[in-house]
Amino acid sequence: MATNRASGPLARVLGYLESRKNLAGSACGLAGLALTLAGVAGTYWPVVIAGLYGAGALVASPERASVPVFPGTAEQLGVVREDLARLREYAAEVELPPAAEGRLGGLLDLYGALLEPGWGTEALATEPDAVHALSRAIRLDVPECVDTYNRTRWWNRLTPGGESPERHLERQLSVLSEEAERLTAGLQDREARRQQTHTAYLEERGRS
């Protein structure tokens, strides 16, 4: 912990030594030193050097903070693709009812098709909201569905009764499947509109 505290001030000092303000102030200070050696500054040479250093540091342009670099959409989709692979491994290890297992398999296959490098990812790359929805489903929604099902099923065995955990799981997966289908349909519709727009452009150009 002490090392971490010491590194902060040291880093700031080193940063200032490399800053534009220090370089400009040092250049002006050297000019003051030259005046001193030439006998111009007289007995006030320390004040002259310090004053010139301060003036140089004041007029120097401020340091420009580096613009943060964020991962591009292609990199984000690559990470989501890796998350989907881990989700598949997790789903393969858990025991689910046949109906829910089939629905989950179809859902994951649809996610995989959307994330497959090619036209799907090209369309997704222009739709940040779609990327967010897909990422949220893979990282949060589906794992939560499976985990809560397994937990509830365990408690249900101790105290039978109430609504079936299987039924809840199937409803949840149905909602996620409908969401994924709407997302896919939206991307398809956008591509269809793009084709229609190009057709209209070519027809208009042909008439002119």
PDB file of C-alpha atoms in Angstrom:
ATOM      1  CA  MET A   1       0.000   0.000   0.000  1.00  0.00           C
ATOM      2  CA  ALA A   2       2.874   2.408   0.867  1.00  0.00           C
ATOM      3  CA  THR A   3       4.424   1.739  -2.541  1.00  0.00           C
ATOM      4  CA  ASN A   4       1.172   2.662  -4.272  1.00  0.00           C
ATOM      5  CA  ARG A   5       0.922   5.957  -2.336  1.00  0.00           C
ATOM      6  CA  ALA A   6       4.522   6.814  -3.162  1.00  0.00           C
ATOM      7  CA  SER A   7       4.080   6.119  -6.847  1.00  0.00           C
ATOM      8  CA  GLY A   8       1.348   8.774  -7.207  1.00  0.00           C
ATOM      9  CA  PRO A   9       3.405  11.874  -6.254  1.00  0.00           C
ATOM     10  CA  LEU A  10       6.467  10.485  -8.037  1.00  0.00           C
ATOM     11  CA  ALA A  11       4.458   9.984 -11.209  1.00  0.00           C
ATOM     12  CA  ARG A  12       3.142  13.546 -10.998  1.00  0.00           C
ATOM     13  CA  VAL A  13       6.659  14.924 -10.515  1.00  0.00           C
ATOM     14  CA  LEU A  14       7.993  12.947 -13.464  1.00  0.00           C
ATOM     15  CA  GLY A  15       5.019  14.031 -15.532  1.00  0.00           C
ATOM     16  CA  TYR A  16       5.668  17.689 -14.756  1.00  0.00           C
ATOM     17  CA  LEU A  17       9.356  17.378 -15.643  1.00  0.00           C
ATOM     18  CA  GLU A  18       8.296  16.192 -19.096  1.00  0.00           C
ATOM     19  CA  SER A  19       5.503  18.761 -19.460  1.00  0.00           C
ATOM     20  CA  ARG A  20       5.437  21.700 -21.856  1.00  0.00           C
ATOM     21  CA  LYS A  21       5.286  24.133 -18.945  1.00  0.00           C
ATOM     22  CA  ASN A  22       8.537  22.854 -17.445  1.00  0.00           C
ATOM     23  CA  LEU A  23      10.299  22.725 -20.809  1.00  0.00           C
ATOM     24  CA  ALA A  24       9.230  26.287 -21.657  1.00  0.00           C
ATOM     25  CA  GLY A  25      10.109  27.524 -18.174  1.00  0.00           C
ATOM     26  CA  SER A  26      13.510  25.820 -18.325  1.00  0.00           C
ATOM     27  CA  ALA A  27      14.241  27.410 -21.696  1.00  0.00           C
ATOM     28  CA  CYS A  28      13.417  30.865 -20.296  1.00  0.00           C
ATOM     29  CA  GLY A  29      15.426  30.079 -17.165  1.00  0.00           C
ATOM     30  CA  LEU A  30      18.441  29.234 -19.321  1.00  0.00           C
ATOM     31  CA  ALA A  31      17.989  32.588 -21.037  1.00  0.00           C
ATOM     32  CA  GLY A  32      18.059  34.213 -17.601  1.00  0.00           C
ATOM     33  CA  LEU A  33      21.229  32.289 -16.781  1.00  0.00           C
ATOM     34  CA  ALA A  34      22.804  33.566 -19.987  1.00  0.00           C
ATOM     35  CA  LEU A  35      21.892  37.126 -19.009  1.00  0.00           C
ATOM     36  CA  THR A  36      23.465  36.531 -15.608  1.00  0.00           C
ATOM     37  CA  LEU A  37      26.693  35.265 -17.153  1.00  0.00           C
ATOM     38  CA  ALA A  38      26.681  38.289 -19.422  1.00  0.00           C
ATOM     39  CA  GLY A  39      26.473  40.519 -16.349  1.00  0.00           C
ATOM     40  CA  VAL A  40      23.081  41.974 -17.200  1.00  0.00           C
ATOM     41  CA  ALA A  41      21.117  40.587 -14.250  1.00  0.00           C
ATOM     42  CA  GLY A  42      23.520  41.852 -11.605  1.00  0.00           C
ATOM     43  CA  THR A  43      22.897  40.917  -8.006  1.00  0.00           C
ATOM     44  CA  TYR A  44      19.252  40.088  -8.747  1.00  0.00           C
ATOM     45  CA  TRP A  45      20.148  37.142 -10.987  1.00  0.00           C
ATOM     46  CA  PRO A  46      18.182  34.564  -8.851  1.00  0.00           C
ATOM     47  CA  VAL A  47      15.038  36.677  -9.193  1.00  0.00           C
ATOM     48  CA  VAL A  48      15.619  37.116 -12.927  1.00  0.00           C
ATOM     49  CA  ILE A  49      16.078  33.382 -13.540  1.00  0.00           C
ATOM     50  CA  ALA A  50      13.084  32.433 -11.372  1.00  0.00           C
ATOM     51  CA  GLY A  51      10.936  35.123 -12.962  1.00  0.00           C
ATOM     52  CA  LEU A  52      11.819  34.065 -16.491  1.00  0.00           C
ATOM     53  CA  TYR A  53      11.178  30.429 -15.609  1.00  0.00           C
ATOM     54  CA  GLY A  54       7.761  31.317 -14.167  1.00  0.00           C
ATOM     55  CA  ALA A  55       6.884  33.449 -17.182  1.00  0.00           C
ATOM     56  CA  GLY A  56       7.809  30.658 -19.556  1.00  0.00           C
ATOM     57  CA  ALA A  57       5.771  28.158 -17.616  1.00  0.00           C
ATOM     58  CA  LEU A  58       2.747  30.476 -17.604  1.00  0.00           C
ATOM     59  CA  VAL A  59       2.737  31.203 -21.332  1.00  0.00           C
ATOM     60  CA  ALA A  60       3.324  27.588 -22.337  1.00  0.00           C
ATOM     61  CA  SER A  61       0.301  25.854 -23.859  1.00  0.00           C
ATOM     62  CA  PRO A  62      -1.426  23.504 -21.422  1.00  0.00           C
ATOM     63  CA  GLU A  63      -0.977  19.771 -21.676  1.00  0.00           C
ATOM     64  CA  ARG A  64      -3.583  18.099 -23.833  1.00  0.00           C
ATOM     65  CA  ALA A  65      -5.125  15.039 -22.231  1.00  0.00           C
ATOM     66  CA  SER A  66      -5.035  11.909 -24.355  1.00  0.00           C
ATOM     67  CA  VAL A  67      -8.381  11.042 -25.875  1.00  0.00           C
ATOM     68  CA  PRO A  68      -9.547   7.687 -24.458  1.00  0.00           C
ATOM     69  CA  VAL A  69      -9.580   4.864 -26.976  1.00  0.00           C
ATOM     70  CA  PHE A  70     -12.564   2.551 -26.702  1.00  0.00           C
ATOM     71  CA  PRO A  71     -12.918  -0.847 -28.366  1.00  0.00           C
ATOM     72  CA  GLY A  72     -14.619  -0.745 -31.749  1.00  0.00           C
ATOM     73  CA  THR A  73     -17.803  -2.598 -32.554  1.00  0.00           C
ATOM     74  CA  ALA A  74     -15.872  -5.422 -34.218  1.00  0.00           C
ATOM     75  CA  GLU A  75     -13.855  -5.963 -31.035  1.00  0.00           C
ATOM     76  CA  GLN A  76     -17.020  -5.819 -28.920  1.00  0.00           C
ATOM     77  CA  LEU A  77     -18.679  -8.466 -31.077  1.00  0.00           C
ATOM     78  CA  GLY A  78     -15.567 -10.627 -30.795  1.00  0.00           C
ATOM     79  CA  VAL A  79     -15.857 -10.498 -26.998  1.00  0.00           C
ATOM     80  CA  VAL A  80     -19.586 -11.295 -27.145  1.00  0.00           C
ATOM     81  CA  ARG A  81     -18.784 -14.252 -29.417  1.00  0.00           C
ATOM     82  CA  GLU A  82     -16.372 -15.563 -26.787  1.00  0.00           C
ATOM     83  CA  ASP A  83     -19.046 -15.065 -24.122  1.00  0.00           C
ATOM     84  CA  LEU A  84     -21.471 -17.118 -26.213  1.00  0.00           C
ATOM     85  CA  ALA A  85     -18.933 -19.956 -26.404  1.00  0.00           C
ATOM     86  CA  ARG A  86     -18.680 -19.945 -22.596  1.00  0.00           C
ATOM     87  CA  LEU A  87     -22.463 -19.873 -22.320  1.00  0.00           C
ATOM     88  CA  ARG A  88     -22.706 -22.926 -24.568  1.00  0.00           C
ATOM     89  CA  GLU A  89     -20.255 -24.779 -22.316  1.00  0.00           C
ATOM     90  CA  TYR A  90     -22.302 -23.830 -19.267  1.00  0.00           C
ATOM     91  CA  ALA A  91     -25.576 -24.896 -20.887  1.00  0.00           C
ATOM     92  CA  ALA A  92     -24.067 -28.255 -21.831  1.00  0.00           C
ATOM     93  CA  GLU A  93     -23.265 -28.999 -18.186  1.00  0.00           C
ATOM     94  CA  VAL A  94     -26.701 -28.290 -16.698  1.00  0.00           C
ATOM     95  CA  GLU A  95     -29.717 -30.583 -16.696  1.00  0.00           C
ATOM     96  CA  LEU A  96     -32.805 -29.086 -18.310  1.00  0.00           C
ATOM     97  CA  PRO A  97     -36.219 -30.462 -19.324  1.00  0.00           C
ATOM     98  CA  PRO A  98     -36.245 -31.684 -22.955  1.00  0.00           C
ATOM     99  CA  ALA A  99     -38.573 -28.917 -24.145  1.00  0.00           C
ATOM    100  CA  ALA A 100     -36.527 -26.169 -22.488  1.00  0.00           C
ATOM    101  CA  GLU A 101     -33.285 -27.742 -23.653  1.00  0.00           C
ATOM    102  CA  GLY A 102     -34.480 -27.694 -27.246  1.00  0.00           C
ATOM    103  CA  ARG A 103     -35.674 -24.110 -27.020  1.00  0.00           C
ATOM    104  CA  LEU A 104     -32.414 -23.012 -25.430  1.00  0.00           C
ATOM    105  CA  GLY A 105     -30.415 -24.797 -28.119  1.00  0.00           C
ATOM    106  CA  GLY A 106     -32.357 -23.015 -30.837  1.00  0.00           C
ATOM    107  CA  LEU A 107     -31.885 -19.686 -29.103  1.00  0.00           C
ATOM    108  CA  LEU A 108     -28.134 -20.150 -28.797  1.00  0.00           C
ATOM    109  CA  ASP A 109     -27.945 -21.218 -32.445  1.00  0.00           C
ATOM    110  CA  LEU A 110     -29.690 -17.993 -33.444  1.00  0.00           C
ATOM    111  CA  TYR A 111     -27.259 -15.972 -31.336  1.00  0.00           C
ATOM    112  CA  GLY A 112     -24.394 -17.834 -32.973  1.00  0.00           C
ATOM    113  CA  ALA A 113     -25.703 -17.116 -36.481  1.00  0.00           C
ATOM    114  CA  LEU A 114     -25.968 -13.401 -35.695  1.00  0.00           C
ATOM    115  CA  LEU A 115     -22.418 -13.345 -34.313  1.00  0.00           C
ATOM    116  CA  GLU A 116     -20.895 -15.399 -37.115  1.00  0.00           C
ATOM    117  CA  PRO A 117     -18.346 -13.199 -38.933  1.00  0.00           C
ATOM    118  CA  GLY A 118     -19.931 -11.989 -42.145  1.00  0.00           C
ATOM    119  CA  TRP A 119     -23.176 -10.275 -43.050  1.00  0.00           C
ATOM    120  CA  GLY A 120     -24.676 -10.719 -39.590  1.00  0.00           C
ATOM    121  CA  THR A 121     -21.887  -8.955 -37.757  1.00  0.00           C
ATOM    122  CA  GLU A 122     -21.688  -6.290 -40.487  1.00  0.00           C
ATOM    123  CA  ALA A 123     -25.339  -5.458 -39.866  1.00  0.00           C
ATOM    124  CA  LEU A 124     -24.910  -5.598 -36.083  1.00  0.00           C
ATOM    125  CA  ALA A 125     -21.898  -3.294 -36.231  1.00  0.00           C
ATOM    126  CA  THR A 126     -24.155  -0.429 -37.302  1.00  0.00           C
ATOM    127  CA  GLU A 127     -26.770  -1.060 -34.592  1.00  0.00           C
ATOM    128  CA  PRO A 128     -25.350  -0.350 -31.090  1.00  0.00           C
ATOM    129  CA  ASP A 129     -28.725  -1.041 -29.461  1.00  0.00           C
ATOM    130  CA  ALA A 130     -28.859  -4.479 -31.085  1.00  0.00           C
ATOM    131  CA  VAL A 131     -25.322  -5.248 -29.902  1.00  0.00           C
ATOM    132  CA  HIS A 132     -26.285  -4.204 -26.376  1.00  0.00           C
ATOM    133  CA  ALA A 133     -29.436  -6.342 -26.402  1.00  0.00           C
ATOM    134  CA  LEU A 134     -27.565  -9.378 -27.691  1.00  0.00           C
ATOM    135  CA  SER A 135     -24.754  -8.930 -25.187  1.00  0.00           C
ATOM    136  CA  ARG A 136     -27.218  -8.528 -22.310  1.00  0.00           C
ATOM    137  CA  ALA A 137     -29.086 -11.674 -23.283  1.00  0.00           C
ATOM    138  CA  ILE A 138     -25.929 -13.776 -23.524  1.00  0.00           C
ATOM    139  CA  ARG A 139     -24.155 -12.436 -20.454  1.00  0.00           C
ATOM    140  CA  LEU A 140     -27.093 -11.927 -18.118  1.00  0.00           C
ATOM    141  CA  ASP A 141     -30.534 -13.081 -19.203  1.00  0.00           C
ATOM    142  CA  VAL A 142     -29.878 -16.650 -20.331  1.00  0.00           C
ATOM    143  CA  PRO A 143     -27.505 -17.548 -17.456  1.00  0.00           C
ATOM    144  CA  GLU A 144     -30.020 -16.101 -14.980  1.00  0.00           C
ATOM    145  CA  CYS A 145     -32.842 -18.167 -16.507  1.00  0.00           C
ATOM    146  CA  VAL A 146     -30.901 -21.406 -16.180  1.00  0.00           C
ATOM    147  CA  ASP A 147     -29.472 -20.653 -12.739  1.00  0.00           C
ATOM    148  CA  THR A 148     -32.784 -19.612 -11.171  1.00  0.00           C
ATOM    149  CA  TYR A 149     -34.446 -22.692 -12.657  1.00  0.00           C
ATOM    150  CA  ASN A 150     -31.917 -25.012 -11.033  1.00  0.00           C
ATOM    151  CA  ARG A 151     -32.174 -23.222  -7.689  1.00  0.00           C
ATOM    152  CA  THR A 152     -35.966 -23.166  -7.689  1.00  0.00           C
ATOM    153  CA  ARG A 153     -36.178 -26.792  -8.753  1.00  0.00           C
ATOM    154  CA  TRP A 154     -34.004 -27.805  -5.797  1.00  0.00           C
ATOM    155  CA  TRP A 155     -36.260 -25.965  -3.326  1.00  0.00           C
ATOM    156  CA  ASN A 156     -39.351 -27.280  -5.045  1.00  0.00           C
ATOM    157  CA  ARG A 157     -38.223 -30.823  -4.349  1.00  0.00           C
ATOM    158  CA  LEU A 158     -38.092 -30.014  -0.644  1.00  0.00           C
ATOM    159  CA  THR A 159     -41.484 -28.325  -0.582  1.00  0.00           C
ATOM    160  CA  PRO A 160     -43.524 -29.473  -3.612  1.00  0.00           C
ATOM    161  CA  GLY A 161     -46.336 -27.264  -4.850  1.00  0.00           C
ATOM    162  CA  GLY A 162     -46.721 -23.913  -6.504  1.00  0.00           C
ATOM    163  CA  GLU A 163     -46.028 -23.067 -10.108  1.00  0.00           C
ATOM    164  CA  SER A 164     -43.689 -25.412 -11.942  1.00  0.00           C
ATOM    165  CA  PRO A 165     -40.076 -24.178 -12.313  1.00  0.00           C
ATOM    166  CA  GLU A 166     -40.068 -25.832 -15.724  1.00  0.00           C
ATOM    167  CA  ARG A 167     -42.998 -23.711 -16.815  1.00  0.00           C
ATOM    168  CA  HIS A 168     -41.243 -20.503 -15.736  1.00  0.00           C
ATOM    169  CA  LEU A 169     -38.095 -21.511 -17.595  1.00  0.00           C
ATOM    170  CA  GLU A 170     -40.025 -22.206 -20.780  1.00  0.00           C
ATOM    171  CA  ARG A 171     -41.793 -18.834 -20.526  1.00  0.00           C
ATOM    172  CA  GLN A 172     -38.506 -17.028 -20.011  1.00  0.00           C
ATOM    173  CA  LEU A 173     -36.858 -18.727 -22.970  1.00  0.00           C
ATOM    174  CA  SER A 174     -39.921 -17.975 -25.093  1.00  0.00           C
ATOM    175  CA  VAL A 175     -39.622 -14.278 -24.302  1.00  0.00           C
ATOM    176  CA  LEU A 176     -35.904 -14.290 -25.141  1.00  0.00           C
ATOM    177  CA  SER A 177     -36.572 -16.179 -28.373  1.00  0.00           C
ATOM    178  CA  GLU A 178     -39.181 -13.620 -29.408  1.00  0.00           C
ATOM    179  CA  GLU A 179     -36.752 -10.814 -28.585  1.00  0.00           C
ATOM    180  CA  ALA A 180     -34.016 -12.429 -30.685  1.00  0.00           C
ATOM    181  CA  GLU A 181     -36.441 -12.945 -33.568  1.00  0.00           C
ATOM    182  CA  ARG A 182     -37.491  -9.298 -33.439  1.00  0.00           C
ATOM    183  CA  LEU A 183     -33.848  -8.244 -33.429  1.00  0.00           C
ATOM    184  CA  THR A 184     -33.146 -10.476 -36.434  1.00  0.00           C
ATOM    185  CA  ALA A 185     -36.242  -9.232 -38.260  1.00  0.00           C
ATOM    186  CA  GLY A 186     -35.180  -5.637 -37.632  1.00  0.00           C
ATOM    187  CA  LEU A 187     -31.758  -6.253 -39.157  1.00  0.00           C
ATOM    188  CA  GLN A 188     -33.340  -8.047 -42.110  1.00  0.00           C
ATOM    189  CA  ASP A 189     -35.820  -5.218 -42.625  1.00  0.00           C
ATOM    190  CA  ARG A 190     -33.015  -2.684 -42.638  1.00  0.00           C
ATOM    191  CA  GLU A 191     -31.195  -4.635 -45.346  1.00  0.00           C
ATOM    192  CA  ALA A 192     -34.432  -4.912 -47.339  1.00  0.00           C
ATOM    193  CA  ARG A 193     -34.948  -1.147 -47.148  1.00  0.00           C
ATOM    194  CA  ARG A 194     -31.382  -0.655 -48.302  1.00  0.00           C
ATOM    195  CA  GLN A 195     -32.047  -2.831 -51.340  1.00  0.00           C
ATOM    196  CA  GLN A 196     -35.287  -0.985 -52.102  1.00  0.00           C
ATOM    197  CA  THR A 197     -33.540   2.358 -51.823  1.00  0.00           C
ATOM    198  CA  HIS A 198     -30.877   1.253 -54.284  1.00  0.00           C
ATOM    199  CA  THR A 199     -33.541  -0.005 -56.691  1.00  0.00           C
ATOM    200  CA  ALA A 200     -35.338   3.340 -56.532  1.00  0.00           C
ATOM    201  CA  TYR A 201     -32.059   5.166 -57.117  1.00  0.00           C
ATOM    202  CA  LEU A 202     -31.206   3.076 -60.190  1.00  0.00           C
ATOM    203  CA  GLU A 203     -34.712   3.505 -61.618  1.00  0.00           C
ATOM    204  CA  GLU A 204     -34.592   7.253 -61.070  1.00  0.00           C
ATOM    205  CA  ARG A 205     -31.172   7.456 -62.671  1.00  0.00           C
ATOM    206  CA  GLY A 206     -32.425   5.433 -65.631  1.00  0.00           C
ATOM    207  CA  ARG A 207     -35.341   7.821 -66.201  1.00  0.00           C
ATOM    208  CA  SER A 208     -33.069  10.850 -66.102  1.00  0.00           C
TER     209      SER A 208
END
